Short mmCIF file of C-alpha atoms in Angstrom, two decimals:
data_model
loop_
_atom_site.label_atom_id
_atom_site.label_comp_id
_atom_site.label_asym_id
_atom_site.label_seq_id
_atom_site.Cartn_x
_atom_site.Cartn_y
_atom_site.Cartn_z
CA MET A 1 33.77 3.45 13.80
CA VAL A 2 33.98 -0.33 14.22
CA SER A 3 37.37 -1.74 13.39
CA VAL A 4 37.05 -4.84 11.21
CA SER A 5 39.24 -7.48 9.67
CA SER A 6 38.73 -8.42 6.04
CA GLY A 7 40.52 -9.58 2.93
CA PRO A 8 39.79 -10.28 -0.69
CA GLU A 9 38.12 -13.57 0.25
CA LEU A 10 37.10 -15.29 3.46
CA LEU A 11 36.78 -19.06 3.71
CA VAL A 12 34.97 -20.44 6.77
CA ARG A 13 35.65 -24.16 6.96
CA ASN A 14 33.71 -27.02 8.50
CA VAL A 15 30.50 -25.46 9.79
CA ARG A 16 26.96 -26.86 10.00
CA PRO A 17 24.31 -24.47 8.66
CA LEU A 18 21.37 -24.60 11.10
CA GLY A 19 22.60 -28.02 12.22
CA GLY A 20 22.90 -29.59 8.77
CA ASP A 21 25.82 -31.45 7.23
CA PRO A 22 29.29 -29.88 7.47
CA VAL A 23 30.19 -27.47 4.67
CA ASP A 24 32.58 -24.66 3.88
CA VAL A 25 31.36 -21.11 3.20
CA LEU A 26 33.26 -18.90 0.75
CA VAL A 27 32.75 -15.15 1.09
CA ARG A 28 33.72 -12.68 -1.58
CA GLU A 29 33.10 -8.92 -1.65
CA GLY A 30 30.81 -9.07 1.35
CA ARG A 31 28.52 -11.79 0.02
CA ILE A 32 28.32 -15.54 0.20
CA ALA A 33 29.93 -16.77 -2.99
CA ALA A 34 29.59 -20.53 -2.44
CA VAL A 35 28.48 -23.11 0.12
CA GLY A 36 29.69 -26.70 -0.16
CA ALA A 37 32.16 -29.35 0.87
CA ASN A 38 35.90 -28.84 0.41
CA LEU A 39 35.69 -25.46 -1.26
CA GLY A 40 38.79 -23.90 -2.71
CA ALA A 41 39.80 -20.27 -2.34
CA SER A 42 42.40 -17.89 -3.66
CA PRO A 43 45.89 -18.00 -2.07
CA SER A 44 45.22 -14.63 -0.43
CA ALA A 45 41.96 -15.75 1.21
CA ARG A 46 41.64 -15.51 4.95
CA VAL A 47 40.70 -18.90 6.45
CA GLU A 48 38.66 -19.40 9.60
CA GLU A 49 38.35 -22.93 10.99
CA GLY A 50 34.82 -23.68 12.16
CA ASP A 51 35.66 -27.01 13.81
CA GLY A 52 32.15 -28.31 13.25
CA ALA A 53 30.43 -25.34 14.90
CA LEU A 54 26.77 -24.56 14.31
CA LEU A 55 26.34 -21.84 11.69
CA LEU A 56 23.49 -19.34 12.06
CA PRO A 57 22.65 -16.40 9.82
CA GLY A 58 23.14 -12.98 11.37
CA LEU A 59 20.55 -12.42 14.11
CA VAL A 60 17.80 -9.83 13.69
CA GLU A 61 16.46 -7.45 16.35
CA GLY A 62 12.99 -6.33 15.26
CA HIS A 63 12.10 -3.85 18.01
CA THR A 64 14.44 -2.01 20.33
CA HIS A 65 15.11 1.53 21.55
CA LEU A 66 18.82 2.24 21.13
CA ASP A 67 18.37 5.92 21.95
CA LYS A 68 16.93 5.29 25.43
CA THR A 69 19.46 2.86 26.85
CA MET A 70 21.81 3.42 29.76
CA TRP A 71 23.85 0.36 28.81
CA GLY A 72 27.27 0.64 30.46
CA LEU A 73 26.30 3.56 32.69
CA ASP A 74 25.69 3.59 36.44
CA TRP A 75 22.58 1.88 37.71
CA TYR A 76 19.39 3.89 37.31
CA ARG A 77 17.12 3.80 40.34
CA ASN A 78 13.60 3.18 39.06
CA ASP A 79 10.75 4.48 41.22
CA VAL A 80 8.39 5.44 38.40
CA GLY A 81 4.60 5.28 38.74
CA PRO A 82 2.59 2.37 37.31
CA GLN A 83 0.81 4.07 34.40
CA LEU A 84 2.12 4.29 30.84
CA ILE A 85 1.98 8.07 30.95
CA ASP A 86 4.05 8.04 34.16
CA LYS A 87 6.85 6.26 32.32
CA ILE A 88 6.60 8.56 29.31
CA ASP A 89 6.72 11.77 31.37
CA ASN A 90 9.48 10.50 33.67
CA GLU A 91 11.70 9.47 30.81
CA ARG A 92 11.31 12.74 28.95
CA ALA A 93 12.15 14.74 32.10
CA PHE A 94 15.12 12.54 33.00
CA ARG A 95 16.67 12.72 29.56
CA GLU A 96 16.33 16.49 29.47
CA ALA A 97 17.76 16.98 32.97
CA SER A 98 20.64 14.52 32.58
CA GLY A 99 21.66 15.46 29.04
CA HIS A 100 21.35 11.82 28.07
CA ASP A 101 23.47 11.29 24.93
CA ALA A 102 21.49 9.19 22.46
CA GLY A 103 24.41 9.07 20.03
CA ALA A 104 26.96 7.64 22.46
CA GLN A 105 24.49 5.30 24.13
CA SER A 106 23.01 3.97 20.90
CA LEU A 107 26.50 3.23 19.61
CA ALA A 108 27.42 1.35 22.79
CA LEU A 109 24.31 -0.83 22.65
CA ALA A 110 24.50 -1.40 18.90
CA ARG A 111 28.10 -2.62 19.26
CA ALA A 112 27.06 -4.96 22.07
CA PHE A 113 24.33 -6.35 19.81
CA LEU A 114 26.89 -6.85 17.05
CA ALA A 115 29.31 -8.70 19.34
CA ASN A 116 26.44 -11.15 20.01
CA GLY A 117 25.76 -11.67 16.32
CA THR A 118 22.96 -9.17 15.64
CA THR A 119 23.81 -7.78 12.22
CA ARG A 120 20.45 -6.15 11.45
CA LEU A 121 18.14 -4.28 13.77
CA ARG A 122 15.19 -1.91 13.88
CA THR A 123 15.25 0.80 16.52
CA HIS A 124 12.57 3.25 17.53
CA VAL A 125 13.84 6.75 18.35
CA ASP A 126 11.92 9.32 20.37
CA VAL A 127 10.82 12.45 18.55
CA ASP A 128 8.93 15.06 20.59
CA THR A 129 8.55 18.79 20.97
CA GLN A 130 10.93 18.95 23.93
CA ALA A 131 13.88 17.07 22.44
CA GLY A 132 13.11 17.86 18.81
CA LEU A 133 15.31 15.73 16.54
CA ARG A 134 18.24 15.53 18.98
CA HIS A 135 17.83 11.82 19.76
CA LEU A 136 17.22 11.00 16.11
CA GLU A 137 20.37 12.79 15.02
CA GLY A 138 22.41 10.81 17.54
CA VAL A 139 21.09 7.47 16.31
CA LEU A 140 21.58 8.47 12.67
CA ARG A 141 25.25 9.01 13.53
CA THR A 142 25.38 5.49 14.96
CA ARG A 143 23.73 4.10 11.83
CA SER A 144 26.34 5.83 9.69
CA ALA A 145 29.25 4.70 11.86
CA LEU A 146 28.20 1.03 11.65
CA GLN A 147 26.79 0.95 8.13
CA ASP A 148 29.47 -1.39 6.74
CA VAL A 149 28.80 -4.08 9.34
CA GLN A 150 25.35 -3.56 10.83
CA GLN A 151 22.17 -2.58 9.04
CA ILE A 152 20.09 -0.32 11.29
CA GLN A 153 16.56 0.76 10.46
CA VAL A 154 15.55 3.93 12.29
CA VAL A 155 11.91 4.48 13.26
CA ALA A 156 10.85 8.06 14.05
CA PHE A 157 8.68 7.42 17.10
CA PRO A 158 6.28 9.85 18.84
CA GLN A 159 6.75 8.41 22.34
CA SER A 160 4.73 11.25 23.93
CA GLY A 161 1.89 10.85 21.45
CA LEU A 162 1.12 12.47 18.12
CA LEU A 163 -1.76 14.86 18.91
CA GLY A 164 -1.24 15.96 22.52
CA ARG A 165 1.89 18.00 21.83
CA PRO A 166 1.28 20.36 18.89
CA GLY A 167 4.17 20.32 16.45
CA THR A 168 4.89 16.59 16.79
CA ALA A 169 3.46 15.79 13.35
CA GLU A 170 5.75 18.38 11.79
CA LEU A 171 8.73 16.89 13.63
CA LEU A 172 7.87 13.44 12.33
CA ASP A 173 7.67 14.88 8.83
CA ARG A 174 11.13 16.43 9.30
CA SER A 175 12.45 13.16 10.71
CA MET A 176 11.49 11.27 7.57
CA ALA A 177 13.12 13.94 5.42
CA ALA A 178 16.25 13.75 7.61
CA GLY A 179 16.74 10.05 6.93
CA ALA A 180 14.52 7.97 9.21
CA ASP A 181 13.55 4.71 7.50
CA VAL A 182 10.19 3.97 9.12
CA LEU A 183 7.39 6.10 10.59
CA GLY A 184 6.32 5.17 14.10
CA GLY A 185 3.01 5.53 15.89
CA LEU A 186 1.59 4.96 19.36
CA ASP A 187 -1.78 3.96 20.86
CA PRO A 188 -4.21 6.17 18.90
CA CYS A 189 -7.02 5.67 21.44
CA ALA A 190 -5.26 5.44 24.80
CA ILE A 191 -2.64 8.15 24.25
CA ASP A 192 -4.03 10.41 21.54
CA GLY A 193 -7.71 10.05 22.48
CA ASP A 194 -8.84 10.56 18.88
CA PRO A 195 -7.91 7.45 16.91
CA VAL A 196 -9.42 8.56 13.61
CA ARG A 197 -7.58 11.85 13.52
CA SER A 198 -4.37 10.35 14.94
CA LEU A 199 -4.20 7.65 12.29
CA ASP A 200 -5.25 9.99 9.49
CA VAL A 201 -2.34 12.29 10.37
CA LEU A 202 0.08 9.39 10.69
CA PHE A 203 -0.87 7.73 7.42
CA GLY A 204 -0.81 11.09 5.69
CA ILE A 205 2.84 11.57 6.70
CA ALA A 206 3.64 8.04 5.55
CA GLU A 207 2.01 8.69 2.19
CA ARG A 208 4.02 11.89 1.65
CA HIS A 209 7.28 10.07 2.28
CA ALA A 210 6.34 6.67 0.82
CA SER A 211 7.33 5.31 4.22
CA PRO A 212 6.52 2.04 5.97
CA ILE A 213 4.79 2.31 9.35
CA ASP A 214 5.43 0.56 12.69
CA ILE A 215 2.84 1.30 15.38
CA HIS A 216 3.21 0.53 19.10
CA LEU A 217 -0.18 -0.90 20.07
CA HIS A 218 -0.31 -1.50 23.83
CA GLU A 219 -4.06 -0.95 24.05
CA PRO A 220 -5.92 -3.85 25.68
CA GLY A 221 -8.90 -5.92 24.59
CA ALA A 222 -11.72 -4.23 22.72
CA MET A 223 -9.95 -0.85 22.61
CA GLY A 224 -6.88 -2.35 20.97
CA ALA A 225 -8.96 -4.40 18.55
CA PHE A 226 -10.84 -1.24 17.53
CA SER A 227 -7.57 0.62 16.88
CA LEU A 228 -6.15 -2.35 15.02
CA GLY A 229 -9.21 -2.43 12.77
CA LEU A 230 -8.75 1.26 11.96
CA ILE A 231 -5.09 0.66 11.17
CA LEU A 232 -5.97 -2.19 8.83
CA ASP A 233 -8.57 -0.02 7.10
CA ARG A 234 -5.94 2.62 6.38
CA ALA A 235 -3.27 0.14 5.35
CA GLU A 236 -5.63 -1.04 2.63
CA ALA A 237 -6.92 2.40 1.64
CA HIS A 238 -3.40 3.84 1.31
CA GLY A 239 -2.03 0.86 -0.60
CA LEU A 240 0.42 -0.01 2.16
CA GLN A 241 0.12 -3.78 1.84
CA GLY A 242 3.32 -5.34 3.18
CA ARG A 243 4.43 -1.99 4.64
CA VAL A 244 2.78 -1.91 8.09
CA ALA A 245 3.91 -3.50 11.35
CA ILE A 246 2.12 -3.76 14.69
CA SER A 247 4.46 -3.82 17.66
CA HIS A 248 3.18 -5.59 20.79
CA GLY A 249 -0.47 -6.05 19.76
CA PHE A 250 -1.45 -7.20 23.25
CA CYS A 251 -5.13 -7.04 22.34
CA LEU A 252 -4.70 -10.10 20.11
CA GLY A 253 -4.11 -12.12 23.25
CA GLU A 254 -7.28 -10.84 24.96
CA VAL A 255 -10.15 -10.72 22.48
CA THR A 256 -12.37 -13.72 21.70
CA GLN A 257 -11.01 -16.31 19.30
CA PRO A 258 -13.46 -15.46 16.47
CA GLU A 259 -12.55 -11.75 16.71
CA ARG A 260 -8.86 -12.56 16.90
CA ASP A 261 -9.00 -14.89 13.94
CA ALA A 262 -10.83 -12.29 11.85
CA LEU A 263 -8.16 -9.70 12.65
CA LEU A 264 -5.35 -12.15 11.89
CA ALA A 265 -6.93 -13.03 8.55
CA ARG A 266 -7.03 -9.35 7.62
CA MET A 267 -3.44 -8.84 8.78
CA ALA A 268 -2.27 -11.76 6.67
CA ARG A 269 -4.16 -10.55 3.61
CA LEU A 270 -2.64 -7.07 3.94
CA GLY A 271 0.84 -8.32 4.83
CA VAL A 272 0.75 -6.60 8.24
CA VAL A 273 3.57 -7.89 10.42
CA LEU A 274 3.41 -8.54 14.18
CA ILE A 275 6.47 -7.70 16.28
CA THR A 276 6.60 -9.05 19.84
CA SER A 277 8.93 -9.14 22.80
CA ALA A 278 6.78 -11.92 24.31
CA PRO A 279 6.74 -10.22 27.73
CA ALA A 280 5.97 -12.31 30.78
CA SER A 281 3.90 -9.52 32.34
CA ARG A 282 1.28 -8.89 29.62
CA PRO A 283 -1.14 -10.89 27.48
CA VAL A 284 0.58 -11.75 24.24
CA PRO A 285 -0.62 -12.50 20.72
CA PRO A 286 -0.76 -16.29 20.16
CA LEU A 287 2.41 -17.11 18.26
CA MET A 288 1.32 -20.29 16.54
CA ALA A 289 -2.15 -18.98 15.65
CA CYS A 290 -0.54 -15.92 14.07
CA ARG A 291 1.83 -18.04 12.02
CA ASP A 292 -0.91 -20.49 11.04
CA ALA A 293 -2.96 -17.53 9.79
CA GLY A 294 -0.03 -16.40 7.63
CA VAL A 295 1.06 -13.44 9.79
CA VAL A 296 4.82 -12.96 9.98
CA VAL A 297 5.92 -12.77 13.63
CA VAL A 298 9.16 -10.96 14.51
CA GLY A 299 10.98 -10.96 17.86
CA GLY A 300 12.44 -7.97 19.63
CA ASN A 301 13.72 -6.90 23.05
CA ASP A 302 11.89 -3.59 23.38
CA GLY A 303 13.86 -1.35 25.79
CA ILE A 304 17.10 -2.50 27.37
CA ARG A 305 18.34 -1.03 30.67
CA ASP A 306 16.55 2.30 30.47
CA THR A 307 14.17 4.37 32.60
CA TRP A 308 11.31 2.03 31.66
CA THR A 309 12.93 -1.27 32.56
CA PRO A 310 16.03 -2.63 34.31
CA TYR A 311 15.83 -5.80 32.23
CA GLY A 312 17.20 -6.89 28.89
CA VAL A 313 20.47 -7.80 27.24
CA PRO A 314 21.49 -7.25 23.60
CA ASP A 315 21.38 -10.95 22.73
CA MET A 316 18.79 -12.24 20.29
CA LEU A 317 19.40 -15.85 21.26
CA GLU A 318 18.28 -14.91 24.76
CA ARG A 319 15.21 -13.18 23.30
CA ALA A 320 14.47 -16.37 21.32
CA MET A 321 14.75 -18.33 24.57
CA LEU A 322 12.32 -15.92 26.27
CA ILE A 323 9.90 -16.33 23.36
CA GLY A 324 10.20 -20.08 23.84
CA LEU A 325 9.49 -19.80 27.56
CA ARG A 326 6.52 -17.45 27.11
CA TYR A 327 4.89 -19.75 24.55
CA ASN A 328 5.86 -23.02 26.24
CA LEU A 329 7.97 -24.17 23.28
CA ARG A 330 9.76 -27.34 24.31
CA ARG A 331 10.32 -29.62 21.33
CA ASP A 332 13.30 -29.02 19.08
CA ASP A 333 11.05 -28.10 16.14
CA GLU A 334 9.18 -25.61 18.33
CA LEU A 335 12.44 -23.99 19.46
CA ALA A 336 13.32 -23.61 15.79
CA VAL A 337 10.21 -21.39 15.52
CA ALA A 338 11.55 -19.21 18.34
CA LEU A 339 14.83 -18.83 16.46
CA ASP A 340 12.96 -18.07 13.24
CA CYS A 341 11.40 -15.02 14.93
CA VAL A 342 14.90 -13.51 15.27
CA THR A 343 16.33 -14.77 11.98
CA GLU A 344 14.40 -15.45 8.77
CA SER A 345 11.01 -14.08 9.85
CA GLY A 346 12.73 -11.17 11.55
CA ALA A 347 14.48 -10.18 8.34
CA ARG A 348 11.39 -10.72 6.19
CA GLY A 349 9.10 -8.81 8.55
CA CYS A 350 11.42 -5.80 8.76
CA GLY A 351 12.20 -5.87 5.05
CA PHE A 352 15.90 -6.61 5.28
CA ALA A 353 17.01 -7.84 1.85
CA ASP A 354 19.62 -10.42 0.82
CA TYR A 355 19.27 -12.37 4.06
CA GLY A 356 20.21 -15.99 4.66
CA LEU A 357 22.91 -18.59 4.19
CA GLN A 358 22.58 -19.06 0.43
CA PRO A 359 24.99 -17.87 -2.27
CA GLY A 360 24.30 -14.26 -3.12
CA CYS A 361 23.15 -13.31 0.38
CA ARG A 362 24.98 -10.71 2.41
CA ALA A 363 27.64 -12.59 4.37
CA ASP A 364 26.33 -12.32 7.94
CA LEU A 365 27.49 -15.45 9.75
CA VAL A 366 27.36 -16.45 13.41
CA LEU A 367 29.24 -19.47 14.77
CA VAL A 368 28.33 -21.09 18.10
CA ASP A 369 29.26 -24.34 19.78
CA ALA A 370 25.94 -26.20 19.86
CA HIS A 371 24.60 -29.49 18.55
CA GLY A 372 21.68 -27.81 16.84
CA VAL A 373 19.30 -24.88 16.79
CA ALA A 374 17.37 -25.93 19.92
CA GLU A 375 20.53 -26.09 22.02
CA ALA A 376 21.67 -22.73 20.68
CA VAL A 377 18.39 -21.12 21.80
CA VAL A 378 18.38 -22.73 25.22
CA ALA A 379 22.09 -22.48 26.06
CA ARG A 380 22.86 -19.16 24.30
CA PRO A 381 26.53 -20.05 23.79
CA VAL A 382 29.16 -17.34 23.45
CA ARG A 383 29.44 -16.35 19.80
CA ARG A 384 32.78 -17.81 18.81
CA LEU A 385 32.82 -15.86 15.52
CA VAL A 386 30.68 -13.11 14.01
CA VAL A 387 31.05 -12.14 10.36
CA ALA A 388 29.09 -9.07 9.21
CA GLY A 389 29.05 -7.98 5.59
CA GLY A 390 31.89 -10.40 4.95
CA GLN A 391 34.08 -8.94 7.69
CA VAL A 392 35.13 -10.59 10.95
CA VAL A 393 33.83 -8.20 13.60
CA ALA A 394 33.77 -10.24 16.81
CA ARG A 395 35.38 -13.31 18.29
CA ASP A 396 34.45 -15.14 21.49
CA GLY A 397 31.80 -12.54 22.25
CA LEU A 398 34.13 -9.57 22.00
CA MET A 399 34.36 -6.91 19.33
CA ARG A 400 37.64 -6.76 17.43
CA HIS A 401 39.76 -3.64 17.86
CA GLN A 402 42.82 -2.21 16.14
#
């Protein structure tokens, strides 16, 4: 469990919300009770001096894999083949042979995220016929351990595909019954080879559990656009408007502009969210065109220090910076868009409620020493204070302990 410090009230003095004028923030019973100048508080209130620091809402991680990480463990030597299936098979074999503990590792990475101000996150968790629900059960323990201070959405994810390993659909069904929040999917053409059947099975499970869906779509160009069209057809037919997310969506960065714009218009109409890590190594969906079309764009790290990749740190300000670099965002107002992907749009796209810096919102507050939002994204200052659910959980980048 995370050890936290709290009291009947918390008063955070002299902070600048998103770079605005200095205010005080009064927190009561885990929520923001008031925002304004020279606020009063009860005699028993705990007082934190902000000293004019920049105030951000809790950061949001929209796509990670807590169960896979080797954060804090010895270096993993990566000599995996170049194909997607190489990485899938290698990871499954390594985790089985090593006894990789998804519970312990997910807790370590989730705490590191929290120390850097990430108070809400969505994690995909591998479910397959070799591991069964073992990884899921470990991450559900982490979700329970951190529930007072970090909201974790768990996606039951068929990393090895849905159709190729008989029994996977039944495991996904059991995962949703066991407490997963979101149903995951993967490349219905490239991995499953039968996109119609793959998506019919997936959407059927979602319908039984009234579950939202988040589909990894790595497929390139015309193949990916075809799969995306099928997904949009089913989102509409099943009445899942506002309940479907596309992770990666590389095809949107490769098809012709008219085809892309038609897909984006459909996504916007159906409330289908796009979640991106803005990788340097792949074509990426055009951020501004997506937003202009009305598609909510969410930022995420994808994997962090696992058998797939040696890269990544659990810091959403760094991910915002990488989004800025990938999309050549230079002006201060453009860098505010990068931050939005891991704050307001991140929360809205994942469906996290009561988010923000207004009275009534859950009190998730992050203080950094920066002139404004653009400097915070570029410089990624140490988080001088993190408040999660009204409780002080980290100071100067370190988790608090008893």
